[in-house]
Short mmCIF file of C-alpha atoms and ligand atoms in Angstrom, two decimals:
data_model
loop_
_atom_site.label_atom_id
_atom_site.label_comp_id
_atom_site.label_asym_id
_atom_site.label_seq_id
_atom_site.Cartn_x
_atom_site.Cartn_y
_atom_site.Cartn_z
CA MET A 1 141.93 -165.83 -110.82
CA ASP A 2 144.10 -167.94 -109.41
CA THR A 3 144.93 -166.90 -105.35
CA TYR A 4 148.81 -167.25 -104.33
CA ILE A 5 149.24 -169.53 -101.20
CA ARG A 6 152.43 -168.52 -99.59
CA ILE A 7 154.28 -171.77 -98.18
CA PHE A 8 155.97 -170.90 -94.72
CA ASP A 9 157.85 -173.79 -94.35
CA THR A 10 158.74 -174.53 -90.39
CA THR A 11 160.69 -177.83 -90.58
CA LEU A 12 163.70 -176.48 -89.19
CA ARG A 13 161.71 -174.71 -86.12
CA ASP A 14 158.59 -176.98 -85.34
CA GLY A 15 160.00 -179.99 -87.19
CA GLU A 16 163.41 -180.08 -85.84
CA GLN A 17 162.35 -178.85 -81.95
CA SER A 18 159.89 -182.22 -81.98
CA PRO A 19 161.59 -185.13 -79.80
CA GLY A 20 164.29 -187.13 -82.04
CA ALA A 21 164.44 -184.67 -85.01
CA THR A 22 167.84 -182.69 -83.92
CA MET A 23 169.86 -181.74 -86.64
CA THR A 24 173.51 -180.47 -86.59
CA SER A 25 174.03 -176.65 -87.68
CA ALA A 26 175.31 -178.00 -91.35
CA GLU A 27 172.64 -180.22 -91.77
CA LYS A 28 170.48 -177.21 -91.11
CA LEU A 29 172.08 -175.41 -93.68
CA GLU A 30 171.86 -178.03 -96.36
CA VAL A 31 168.15 -178.36 -95.41
CA ALA A 32 167.69 -174.54 -95.74
CA ARG A 33 169.61 -174.43 -99.10
CA ALA A 34 167.10 -177.62 -100.27
CA LEU A 35 164.04 -175.69 -98.88
CA ALA A 36 165.25 -172.50 -101.12
CA ARG A 37 165.42 -174.59 -104.47
CA LEU A 38 162.17 -176.11 -103.54
CA GLY A 39 160.59 -172.54 -103.71
CA VAL A 40 159.01 -172.04 -100.25
CA ASP A 41 158.19 -168.60 -99.80
CA VAL A 42 159.02 -168.25 -95.75
CA MET A 43 161.38 -170.56 -93.92
CA GLU A 44 161.27 -170.64 -90.38
CA ALA A 45 165.10 -171.46 -89.65
CA GLY A 46 164.60 -171.80 -85.87
CA PHE A 47 164.03 -170.60 -82.30
CA PRO A 48 167.20 -168.30 -81.32
CA ALA A 49 166.75 -167.86 -77.92
CA ALA A 50 166.80 -171.85 -77.35
CA SER A 51 170.47 -171.62 -77.43
CA PRO A 52 173.64 -170.25 -78.46
CA ASP A 53 174.04 -172.90 -81.32
CA ASP A 54 170.35 -172.40 -82.71
CA LEU A 55 170.92 -168.86 -82.67
CA GLU A 56 174.34 -169.13 -84.73
CA ALA A 57 172.46 -172.03 -87.01
CA VAL A 58 169.53 -169.03 -88.01
CA LYS A 59 172.30 -166.53 -88.49
CA ARG A 60 174.00 -168.64 -90.95
CA ILE A 61 171.15 -169.68 -92.83
CA ALA A 62 169.92 -165.73 -92.79
CA GLN A 63 173.48 -164.92 -94.25
CA GLU A 64 173.78 -167.93 -96.89
CA VAL A 65 170.39 -168.69 -97.91
CA GLY A 66 168.83 -165.34 -97.22
CA ASN A 67 170.57 -163.59 -99.86
CA THR A 68 171.36 -164.31 -103.50
CA THR A 69 173.83 -163.14 -105.82
CA ASP A 70 172.20 -163.86 -108.93
CA GLY A 71 169.27 -161.29 -108.80
CA SER A 72 166.57 -163.64 -107.84
CA ARG A 73 164.40 -163.27 -104.57
CA PRO A 74 165.61 -165.25 -101.89
CA PRO A 75 162.93 -166.73 -99.43
CA VAL A 76 162.13 -164.63 -96.37
CA ILE A 77 164.20 -166.11 -93.05
CA CYS A 78 162.04 -166.11 -90.21
CA GLY A 79 162.78 -166.47 -86.40
CA LEU A 80 160.62 -167.43 -83.64
CA ALA A 81 160.31 -165.60 -80.38
CA ARG A 82 158.09 -165.80 -77.33
CA ALA A 83 156.71 -162.35 -76.32
CA THR A 84 159.69 -161.24 -74.63
CA LYS A 85 162.29 -158.62 -75.35
CA ASN A 86 164.96 -161.09 -74.82
CA ASP A 87 163.62 -163.74 -77.07
CA ILE A 88 162.71 -160.76 -79.84
CA ASP A 89 166.18 -159.22 -79.53
CA LYS A 90 167.78 -162.60 -80.09
CA ALA A 91 165.41 -163.78 -83.15
CA TRP A 92 166.42 -160.40 -84.48
CA GLU A 93 170.20 -160.82 -84.22
CA ALA A 94 169.70 -164.00 -86.01
CA VAL A 95 167.56 -162.72 -88.92
CA ALA A 96 169.03 -159.35 -89.44
CA PRO A 97 171.57 -160.77 -92.21
CA ALA A 98 168.84 -162.07 -94.56
CA ALA A 99 167.64 -159.57 -97.38
CA ARG A 100 164.27 -160.25 -96.15
CA PRO A 101 163.90 -161.02 -92.31
CA ARG A 102 160.96 -161.85 -90.50
CA ILE A 103 160.34 -161.86 -86.36
CA HIS A 104 157.68 -164.52 -85.33
CA THR A 105 156.16 -164.04 -82.06
CA PHE A 106 153.38 -165.64 -80.18
CA LEU A 107 151.33 -165.55 -76.61
CA ALA A 108 148.69 -168.01 -76.13
CA THR A 109 144.98 -166.72 -75.87
CA SER A 110 142.82 -169.76 -74.72
CA GLU A 111 141.82 -170.01 -71.09
CA ILE A 112 143.77 -173.02 -70.19
CA HIS A 113 146.81 -171.61 -71.40
CA MET A 114 146.38 -168.17 -69.74
CA GLN A 115 145.07 -169.37 -66.72
CA TYR A 116 147.53 -172.39 -66.19
CA LYS A 117 150.85 -171.50 -68.17
CA LEU A 118 151.29 -167.93 -68.44
CA LYS A 119 148.98 -167.32 -65.10
CA MET A 120 147.69 -163.87 -66.95
CA THR A 121 144.55 -162.27 -67.52
CA ARG A 122 143.08 -161.41 -70.79
CA GLU A 123 143.72 -157.72 -69.97
CA GLN A 124 147.50 -158.43 -69.29
CA VAL A 125 147.40 -160.78 -72.54
CA VAL A 126 146.35 -158.10 -74.81
CA GLU A 127 148.55 -155.74 -73.54
CA LYS A 128 151.61 -158.04 -73.73
CA VAL A 129 150.67 -158.68 -77.29
CA ARG A 130 150.49 -154.95 -77.80
CA GLU A 131 153.78 -154.26 -76.11
CA MET A 132 155.92 -157.22 -77.64
CA VAL A 133 154.43 -156.83 -81.22
CA ALA A 134 155.18 -153.06 -81.21
CA TYR A 135 158.90 -153.82 -79.81
CA ALA A 136 159.36 -156.62 -82.49
CA HIS A 137 158.13 -154.04 -85.10
CA SER A 138 160.64 -151.46 -84.18
CA LEU A 139 163.17 -153.76 -85.20
CA CYS A 140 162.01 -155.56 -88.20
CA GLU A 141 159.44 -154.46 -90.64
CA ASP A 142 158.10 -157.82 -91.15
CA ILE A 143 156.37 -158.94 -88.16
CA GLU A 144 154.24 -162.46 -87.91
CA PHE A 145 151.99 -162.83 -84.75
CA SER A 146 150.33 -165.87 -83.24
CA PRO A 147 147.80 -166.50 -80.66
CA GLU A 148 149.25 -169.74 -79.67
CA ASP A 149 146.39 -172.43 -79.12
CA ALA A 150 144.13 -170.16 -81.27
CA GLY A 151 142.00 -173.59 -81.96
CA ARG A 152 140.82 -173.38 -78.67
CA SER A 153 140.53 -169.67 -77.96
CA ASP A 154 137.23 -167.88 -77.68
CA PRO A 155 137.00 -166.39 -81.20
CA GLU A 156 135.71 -162.71 -79.62
CA PHE A 157 138.59 -162.68 -77.72
CA LEU A 158 140.96 -163.70 -81.05
CA TYR A 159 139.16 -160.88 -82.98
CA GLN A 160 140.70 -158.35 -80.07
CA VAL A 161 143.92 -159.85 -79.57
CA LEU A 162 144.60 -159.87 -83.69
CA GLY A 163 143.11 -156.42 -84.05
CA GLU A 164 145.48 -155.10 -81.40
CA ALA A 165 148.54 -156.79 -83.06
CA ILE A 166 147.74 -155.30 -86.23
CA LYS A 167 147.58 -151.83 -84.65
CA ALA A 168 151.01 -152.82 -83.27
CA GLY A 169 152.46 -153.37 -86.61
CA ALA A 170 151.88 -157.28 -87.24
CA THR A 171 151.34 -158.05 -91.08
CA THR A 172 151.00 -161.91 -90.87
CA LEU A 173 148.29 -163.25 -88.25
CA ASN A 174 149.07 -166.89 -87.84
CA ILE A 175 146.11 -169.13 -86.44
CA PRO A 176 147.55 -172.00 -84.87
CA ASP A 177 145.79 -175.51 -83.74
CA THR A 178 148.56 -176.02 -81.48
CA VAL A 179 146.97 -179.03 -79.99
CA GLY A 180 145.31 -180.41 -83.01
CA TYR A 181 141.81 -180.45 -81.74
CA THR A 182 139.55 -178.63 -84.36
CA THR A 183 137.85 -180.35 -87.07
CA PRO A 184 138.02 -178.80 -90.52
CA GLU A 185 134.42 -177.49 -90.23
CA GLU A 186 135.51 -175.69 -87.20
CA PHE A 187 138.62 -174.39 -88.20
CA GLY A 188 137.30 -173.31 -91.67
CA GLY A 189 134.71 -171.44 -89.68
CA LEU A 190 137.25 -169.94 -87.28
CA ILE A 191 139.48 -168.51 -90.10
CA ALA A 192 136.10 -167.10 -92.12
CA GLY A 193 135.31 -165.37 -88.59
CA ILE A 194 138.54 -163.91 -88.45
CA ALA A 195 138.76 -162.48 -91.88
CA ALA A 196 135.30 -161.09 -91.46
CA LYS A 197 135.70 -159.43 -87.86
CA THR A 198 139.36 -158.55 -87.24
CA PRO A 199 139.75 -155.11 -87.47
CA GLY A 200 142.29 -154.11 -89.72
CA ILE A 201 142.75 -157.77 -91.07
CA GLU A 202 142.05 -156.49 -94.74
CA ASN A 203 145.46 -155.30 -95.11
CA CYS A 204 147.29 -158.43 -93.43
CA VAL A 205 147.91 -162.08 -94.79
CA ILE A 206 146.01 -164.65 -92.54
CA SER A 207 147.89 -167.73 -92.16
CA VAL A 208 147.19 -171.36 -90.72
CA HIS A 209 149.27 -173.66 -88.67
CA CYS A 210 147.71 -177.31 -87.77
CA HIS A 211 148.84 -180.01 -85.86
CA ASN A 212 147.94 -183.46 -86.81
CA ASP A 213 147.02 -184.89 -83.27
CA LEU A 214 143.63 -186.01 -84.75
CA GLY A 215 145.29 -186.94 -88.45
CA LEU A 216 143.35 -183.64 -89.58
CA ALA A 217 146.18 -181.11 -90.01
CA THR A 218 146.26 -181.16 -93.95
CA ALA A 219 142.24 -181.16 -93.87
CA ASN A 220 142.05 -178.44 -91.57
CA THR A 221 144.95 -176.42 -93.66
CA LEU A 222 143.14 -177.00 -96.68
CA ALA A 223 139.56 -175.66 -95.17
CA GLY A 224 141.81 -172.62 -93.47
CA ILE A 225 142.81 -171.73 -97.23
CA ARG A 226 139.18 -172.16 -98.31
CA ALA A 227 138.13 -169.88 -95.55
CA GLY A 228 140.47 -166.89 -96.58
CA ALA A 229 144.01 -168.00 -95.34
CA HIS A 230 146.76 -166.84 -97.85
CA GLN A 231 149.91 -168.61 -96.17
CA ALA A 232 150.15 -172.29 -95.05
CA GLU A 233 152.61 -173.31 -92.27
CA VAL A 234 153.89 -176.82 -93.01
CA THR A 235 157.03 -179.14 -92.27
CA ILE A 236 158.62 -181.79 -94.84
CA ASN A 237 157.23 -185.18 -94.05
CA GLY A 238 154.83 -183.74 -91.41
CA ILE A 239 157.60 -183.92 -88.75
CA GLY A 240 156.52 -181.76 -85.46
CA GLU A 241 155.93 -181.91 -81.86
CA ARG A 242 153.73 -185.18 -81.05
CA ALA A 243 152.10 -186.48 -84.20
CA GLY A 244 153.51 -183.69 -86.28
CA ASN A 245 152.46 -180.73 -88.25
CA THR A 246 150.79 -180.52 -91.45
CA ALA A 247 152.84 -182.00 -94.38
CA LEU A 248 154.19 -179.44 -97.06
CA GLU A 249 153.92 -182.05 -100.07
CA GLU A 250 150.12 -183.13 -98.69
CA VAL A 251 149.02 -179.60 -98.97
CA VAL A 252 151.15 -178.58 -102.02
CA MET A 253 149.91 -181.87 -103.80
CA ALA A 254 146.42 -181.39 -102.67
CA LEU A 255 146.18 -177.70 -104.28
CA THR A 256 147.95 -178.71 -107.44
CA THR A 257 146.11 -182.03 -108.30
CA ARG A 258 142.91 -180.44 -107.41
CA HIS A 259 143.62 -177.43 -108.95
CA PRO A 260 140.08 -176.82 -110.23
CA MET A 261 138.29 -176.88 -106.94
CA TYR A 262 140.88 -174.72 -105.22
CA GLN A 263 142.06 -172.40 -107.56
CA CYS A 264 145.09 -172.01 -105.78
CA VAL A 265 148.87 -171.85 -106.54
CA THR A 266 152.20 -172.12 -104.72
CA GLY A 267 155.67 -171.21 -105.56
CA VAL A 268 156.91 -174.84 -104.79
CA ASP A 269 158.91 -176.79 -107.31
CA THR A 270 156.89 -180.10 -106.65
CA THR A 271 159.65 -182.19 -108.77
CA GLN A 272 162.04 -181.33 -105.74
CA ILE A 273 159.75 -182.94 -103.05
CA ALA A 274 160.90 -186.64 -102.98
CA ARG A 275 164.61 -185.30 -102.53
CA VAL A 276 163.67 -182.83 -99.70
CA SER A 277 161.86 -185.37 -98.04
CA LYS A 278 164.67 -187.83 -98.50
CA MET A 279 167.23 -185.52 -96.96
CA VAL A 280 165.20 -184.61 -93.70
CA SER A 281 164.31 -188.38 -93.26
CA ASN A 282 167.90 -188.96 -93.21
CA TYR A 283 169.22 -185.99 -91.33
CA THR A 284 166.58 -186.41 -88.46
CA GLY A 285 166.71 -190.10 -88.43
CA MET A 286 162.71 -189.90 -88.62
CA SER A 287 161.79 -192.36 -91.36
CA VAL A 288 159.03 -192.04 -93.59
CA GLN A 289 156.00 -194.59 -92.99
CA PRO A 290 155.95 -196.59 -95.96
CA ASN A 291 152.37 -195.74 -96.77
CA LYS A 292 152.75 -192.04 -96.14
CA ALA A 293 151.09 -189.93 -98.70
CA ILE A 294 153.18 -188.59 -101.37
CA VAL A 295 156.66 -189.48 -100.41
CA GLY A 296 155.93 -193.13 -98.78
CA ALA A 297 157.98 -195.77 -100.72
CA ASN A 298 154.44 -197.35 -101.37
CA ALA A 299 152.78 -194.17 -102.35
CA PHE A 300 153.33 -194.92 -106.36
CA ALA A 301 153.45 -198.68 -106.31
CA HIS A 302 150.72 -200.27 -107.59
CA GLU A 303 150.82 -203.95 -106.61
CA ALA A 304 147.60 -205.51 -106.53
CA GLY A 305 147.11 -207.39 -109.64
CA ILE A 306 143.64 -205.38 -110.26
CA HIS A 307 145.54 -201.94 -110.13
CA GLN A 308 148.24 -203.34 -112.38
CA ASP A 309 145.99 -204.56 -114.93
CA GLY A 310 144.09 -201.19 -114.82
CA MET A 311 147.34 -198.98 -115.02
CA LEU A 312 148.75 -201.04 -117.93
CA LYS A 313 145.87 -200.12 -119.40
CA HIS A 314 145.68 -196.24 -118.47
CA ASN A 315 147.60 -194.95 -115.75
CA GLN A 316 145.12 -192.70 -114.49
CA THR A 317 142.92 -195.61 -113.47
CA TYR A 318 144.71 -195.47 -110.12
CA GLU A 319 147.11 -192.93 -110.15
CA ILE A 320 145.92 -189.33 -109.57
CA MET A 321 149.32 -188.03 -109.61
CA ARG A 322 152.25 -188.97 -111.79
CA PRO A 323 155.27 -189.82 -109.46
CA GLU A 324 157.52 -187.34 -111.85
CA ALA A 325 155.46 -184.92 -110.46
CA VAL A 326 157.09 -184.90 -107.09
CA GLY A 327 160.48 -186.14 -108.33
CA VAL A 328 159.88 -189.96 -107.95
CA LYS A 329 161.39 -191.79 -110.77
CA GLN A 330 160.35 -194.96 -111.87
CA THR A 331 162.94 -197.13 -111.15
CA ARG A 332 165.09 -198.16 -114.27
CA LEU A 333 168.27 -200.36 -114.82
CA VAL A 334 170.47 -197.70 -115.16
CA LEU A 335 174.47 -198.28 -114.57
CA GLY A 336 176.71 -201.36 -114.27
CA LYS A 337 180.00 -202.57 -113.43
CA HIS A 338 181.54 -201.41 -116.67
CA SER A 339 179.85 -197.73 -116.36
CA GLY A 340 182.32 -194.72 -116.05
CA ARG A 341 182.82 -191.57 -114.13
CA HIS A 342 181.05 -189.74 -117.03
CA ALA A 343 177.99 -191.76 -117.02
CA LEU A 344 177.61 -191.62 -113.46
CA LYS A 345 177.96 -187.87 -113.28
CA ILE A 346 175.40 -187.45 -116.31
CA ARG A 347 173.08 -190.02 -114.58
CA MET A 348 173.13 -187.90 -110.95
CA ALA A 349 172.59 -184.86 -112.91
CA ASP A 350 169.54 -186.06 -114.46
CA LEU A 351 168.27 -187.19 -110.91
CA GLY A 352 168.88 -183.56 -109.92
CA TYR A 353 172.24 -183.98 -107.89
CA ASN A 354 174.70 -181.87 -109.54
CA LEU A 355 178.15 -182.89 -107.97
CA ASP A 356 181.45 -181.07 -107.73
CA ASP A 357 184.36 -183.32 -108.71
CA ALA A 358 185.21 -184.30 -104.84
CA GLU A 359 181.63 -185.50 -104.55
CA LEU A 360 181.83 -187.23 -107.65
CA SER A 361 185.01 -188.92 -106.87
CA LYS A 362 183.68 -190.01 -103.42
CA LEU A 363 180.36 -191.29 -105.10
CA PHE A 364 182.01 -192.78 -107.63
CA ASP A 365 184.57 -194.89 -105.62
CA ARG A 366 181.19 -196.39 -103.71
CA PHE A 367 179.77 -197.06 -106.93
CA LYS A 368 182.45 -198.90 -107.97
CA LEU A 369 182.70 -201.00 -104.75
CA LEU A 370 178.65 -201.47 -105.05
CA ALA A 371 178.98 -202.70 -108.75
CA ASP A 372 181.07 -205.26 -107.69
CA LYS A 373 178.69 -206.58 -105.44
CA LYS A 374 175.69 -206.28 -107.57
CA LYS A 375 174.94 -206.65 -110.92
CA THR A 376 172.55 -203.75 -111.98
CA ILE A 377 172.44 -200.27 -110.02
CA THR A 378 169.33 -198.57 -110.10
CA ASP A 379 168.54 -195.20 -109.40
CA THR A 380 167.22 -196.07 -106.24
CA ASP A 381 170.58 -197.44 -105.07
CA LEU A 382 172.17 -194.09 -106.57
CA GLU A 383 169.94 -192.16 -104.09
CA ALA A 384 171.05 -194.53 -100.94
CA LEU A 385 174.70 -193.95 -101.98
CA ILE A 386 174.05 -190.41 -102.25
CA SER A 387 172.45 -190.42 -98.57
CA ASP A 388 175.12 -192.65 -97.36
CA GLU A 389 178.05 -190.69 -98.64
CA LEU A 390 177.29 -186.89 -98.97
CA TYR A 391 174.25 -186.71 -96.57
CA GLN A 392 176.27 -187.29 -93.56
CA PRO A 393 177.32 -185.49 -90.12
CA ARG A 394 180.90 -184.33 -89.92
CA GLU A 395 183.04 -187.67 -88.93
CA TYR A 396 184.56 -187.54 -85.59
CA PHE A 397 184.95 -191.26 -85.62
CA SER A 398 184.58 -193.46 -88.92
CA LEU A 399 184.01 -197.05 -89.61
CA GLU A 400 187.29 -198.69 -91.12
CA GLY A 401 186.71 -202.24 -90.48
CA LEU A 402 184.37 -204.54 -89.05
CA GLN A 403 183.80 -208.23 -88.40
CA VAL A 404 181.19 -209.89 -86.84
CA ALA A 405 180.69 -213.74 -85.96
CA CYS A 406 177.02 -215.11 -85.07
CA GLY A 407 174.74 -217.78 -85.77
CA THR A 408 173.47 -220.52 -83.69
CA MET A 409 176.66 -222.00 -82.27
CA GLY A 410 178.13 -219.44 -80.23
CA MET A 411 177.87 -216.15 -78.73
CA PRO A 412 177.76 -213.03 -80.97
CA THR A 413 180.72 -211.38 -81.34
CA ALA A 414 182.06 -208.16 -82.94
CA THR A 415 185.34 -206.49 -83.67
CA VAL A 416 185.26 -203.03 -85.05
CA ARG A 417 188.14 -200.70 -86.32
CA LEU A 418 187.43 -197.09 -85.96
CA SER A 419 189.64 -194.11 -87.12
CA GLY A 420 189.18 -191.24 -84.29
CA PRO A 421 189.71 -187.60 -84.52
CA ASP A 422 193.34 -188.04 -82.99
CA GLY A 423 193.97 -189.56 -86.14
CA GLN A 424 194.68 -192.72 -84.40
CA MET A 425 193.17 -196.35 -85.30
CA HIS A 426 191.07 -197.99 -82.19
CA VAL A 427 190.29 -201.33 -82.25
CA GLN A 428 187.66 -202.92 -79.91
CA ALA A 429 185.29 -206.33 -79.73
CA ALA A 430 182.68 -206.83 -77.89
CA ILE A 431 179.83 -209.64 -77.23
CA GLY A 432 176.13 -208.85 -77.77
CA SER A 433 172.67 -210.32 -77.93
CA GLY A 434 172.50 -210.38 -81.62
CA PRO A 435 174.96 -209.13 -84.18
CA VAL A 436 173.90 -205.70 -83.94
CA ASP A 437 174.37 -205.34 -80.51
CA ALA A 438 177.35 -206.70 -80.32
CA VAL A 439 178.59 -203.86 -83.37
CA TYR A 440 177.19 -201.35 -80.94
CA LYS A 441 178.74 -202.24 -77.92
CA ALA A 442 182.04 -202.32 -79.23
CA ILE A 443 181.39 -198.72 -80.76
CA ASP A 444 180.95 -197.97 -77.43
CA GLY A 445 183.64 -199.20 -76.22
CA VAL A 446 185.90 -196.73 -78.26
CA ILE A 447 183.57 -193.64 -78.22
CA LYS A 448 182.96 -193.38 -74.49
CA ALA A 449 179.70 -191.01 -74.62
CA PRO A 450 176.61 -192.20 -72.75
CA SER A 451 173.33 -192.79 -75.37
CA THR A 452 170.49 -194.63 -75.49
CA LEU A 453 169.37 -196.58 -78.54
CA LEU A 454 165.82 -195.64 -78.86
CA GLU A 455 164.74 -196.96 -82.34
CA PHE A 456 166.46 -198.89 -85.31
CA VAL A 457 164.65 -199.44 -88.61
CA ILE A 458 166.06 -201.59 -91.54
CA HIS A 459 164.73 -202.33 -94.98
CA ALA A 460 165.73 -203.17 -98.22
CA ILE A 461 166.03 -200.32 -100.88
CA THR A 462 165.24 -202.54 -103.91
CA GLU A 463 163.97 -206.19 -104.77
CA GLY A 464 166.62 -209.33 -105.13
CA ILE A 465 168.71 -211.13 -102.82
CA ASP A 466 171.70 -208.44 -103.39
CA ALA A 467 169.63 -205.54 -102.72
CA MET A 468 171.20 -202.64 -100.57
CA GLY A 469 170.48 -202.25 -96.81
CA GLU A 470 169.26 -199.24 -95.49
CA VAL A 471 169.40 -198.35 -91.58
CA THR A 472 168.10 -195.61 -89.63
CA VAL A 473 168.48 -195.41 -86.03
CA ARG A 474 167.52 -192.76 -83.13
CA ILE A 475 169.73 -192.29 -79.91
CA ALA A 476 169.04 -189.90 -76.88
CA SER A 477 172.07 -188.07 -75.38
CA GLY A 478 173.03 -189.70 -71.90
CA GLU A 479 173.35 -185.79 -70.79
CA LYS A 480 170.81 -182.94 -70.98
CA LEU A 481 171.93 -180.30 -73.53
CA PRO A 482 171.21 -176.36 -73.08
CA SER A 483 168.19 -176.13 -75.30
CA ILE A 484 164.75 -175.91 -74.76
CA THR A 485 161.47 -176.59 -76.15
CA VAL A 486 159.43 -173.43 -77.11
CA GLN A 487 156.21 -174.40 -76.39
CA THR A 488 156.83 -176.32 -72.63
CA GLU A 489 160.00 -174.34 -71.89
CA ARG A 490 161.70 -177.55 -70.47
CA GLU A 491 165.17 -178.46 -71.07
CA GLN A 492 165.13 -181.31 -73.09
CA VAL A 493 166.92 -184.57 -73.59
CA ARG A 494 167.91 -184.49 -77.42
CA THR A 495 167.91 -187.43 -79.98
CA PHE A 496 170.10 -187.79 -82.86
CA GLY A 497 169.62 -189.74 -86.04
CA GLY A 498 171.77 -191.68 -88.15
CA TYR A 499 171.77 -193.28 -91.64
CA GLY A 500 173.46 -195.95 -93.30
CA ALA A 501 173.36 -197.70 -96.41
CA ASP A 502 175.40 -201.22 -97.59
CA THR A 503 174.87 -204.35 -99.07
CA ASP A 504 175.72 -205.36 -96.09
CA ILE A 505 173.34 -204.64 -93.17
CA ILE A 506 175.22 -205.30 -90.45
CA VAL A 507 177.57 -202.45 -92.06
CA ALA A 508 174.78 -200.38 -92.86
CA SER A 509 173.71 -200.79 -88.99
CA ALA A 510 177.17 -199.76 -87.78
CA LYS A 511 177.50 -196.52 -90.24
CA ALA A 512 173.88 -195.35 -89.29
CA TYR A 513 174.86 -195.69 -85.22
CA LEU A 514 178.27 -194.36 -86.01
CA ALA A 515 176.63 -191.51 -87.95
CA ALA A 516 174.01 -190.68 -84.93
CA ILE A 517 177.07 -190.73 -82.27
CA ASN A 518 179.10 -188.21 -84.56
CA LYS A 519 175.94 -186.06 -84.57
CA MET A 520 175.70 -186.19 -80.88
CA LEU A 521 179.55 -185.47 -80.63
CA VAL A 522 179.20 -182.28 -82.75
CA ALA A 523 176.20 -181.23 -80.62
CA THR A 524 177.92 -181.74 -77.14
CA GLY A 525 181.31 -181.30 -78.36
CA GLN A 526 182.29 -183.88 -76.20
CA TYR A 527 184.02 -187.34 -76.76
CA GLU A 528 186.40 -189.40 -75.21
CA PRO A 529 188.62 -191.36 -77.30
CA ALA A 530 190.23 -194.58 -75.94
CA GLY A 531 193.93 -194.77 -75.31
CA ALA A 532 195.78 -193.31 -78.11
CA GLY A 533 197.29 -195.73 -80.50
CA GLU A 534 195.50 -198.67 -78.69
CA ALA A 535 194.95 -201.18 -80.82
CA VAL A 536 194.43 -204.28 -78.63
CA ALA A 537 191.09 -205.74 -78.46
CA GLU A 538 189.41 -205.51 -75.31
CA VAL A 539 186.46 -207.93 -74.81
CA THR A 540 183.57 -206.00 -73.03
CA VAL A 541 181.08 -208.83 -71.89
CA ALA A 542 177.66 -207.90 -72.36
O1 KIV B 601 151.73 -174.79 -82.65
C1 KIV B 601 151.96 -173.51 -82.16
O2 KIV B 601 151.24 -173.12 -81.87
C2 KIV B 601 153.32 -172.85 -82.77
C3 KIV B 601 153.37 -171.68 -82.33
C4 KIV B 601 154.73 -171.24 -81.92
C5 KIV B 601 152.80 -170.62 -83.80
O3 KIV B 601 154.02 -173.57 -83.04
ZN1 ZN B 602 153.50 -175.71 -84.03
#
């Protein structure tokens, strides 16, 4: 008989807390909705004690995604808390509005963490776990406990700590390989030991939570499942601290594709995977490497001649999964200049986007502009337009016009026209080391919000000289924002990602930069527009 594996998604907590993955509250809500459509069982919506904004974001997800009106079962909404009353209270305040709330609390159990980070003895750790799990259980029925750095903890001590957590009311015991240190054999052995030797474990769910520092997160997670874990903690695209967490898409597709071996099922609708992956990548500004398993741009490309020949004879010669199974549509020439609004609506619905009238109108305007420049518009172009139009942060400043002069004959110069939150147009010119640098300096001249450009990635969406370009950027905020990382407990410099798509790559670059800056402005609630009504170019010399 098949074993059901619960998928616990922590994209919005472990994923979002990683450097560079900051999302606005509105984006988190969109991702949460997409995760619910994907069919995850539990979503860890955040770390409410990190900041009042984090608490509010989790609460909104609990209210809006953690409840349904059509009689369907909503996902469990989980909030993370360190083992303190204050954190647990905040987590409870945030998740309580959900129909199925969960508090997840943790305390480190490895010698190195207890000695240097916690400065606590084993006895003190056991006592704290007992006390805090019992406190969390007095508020909420569904309690998950994690012994942080379990991968490097003494197994005998783990059995004792987990046994106490169970007695105090924990129902899910999550085993994290916090620093991605273990190998599949070791991690599988650890889970088997816990399943066999922890008092009371038979009535609880064992969960696995692996980090990817040695590139073994998925292998370790699968080894944990083979050894008796019934919940896997994962993130979309594997985003997370350092080298990331186990990727949801890898675990789910391994269990699905190798079903005869694992005999496990999940509740995930795999056809939603590509779409959620794209959404998370756009919102976080963390682009997916082309050769990434399942969701990378090349994951289903068969370029080598020998592969193509095999594929034409029988597609299973080189393909172990159908691209459609993960929602990757085979690129087809679909629409053109003469296609109407209705055709666009139908095509978008085929691609899984049910747009309302306002969204369709926005998209149709962009589609028409694109169709004037590009003869044939593919599904991939449409997906890029959707990302560019609809998966965007609230715009304080938007790009109204852009002109650049560059080449070998002079200094790259850009003039930008931005509409600001004050309803005014702002025009600014700047000189830079290249056209993108000049554009970014001109934008900085209008929006005087200090930031540093950390990453700039550009690529063509489809083949052909008239292809659209897609740009992803990441910027670091010039000021520290009041949020702490859960594990190091340090204040962090938050970074923001932005995405832009256009047939003109300089325009795409400007949009991506503005999207990132708009997000930063939302997070800080601060901006300093140039003088109202200012419309005179002010040249900033690089
Ligand atoms: O990696 C880890 O140990 C964690 C815990 C908070 C579960 O993310
Ligand atoms: Zn983690």
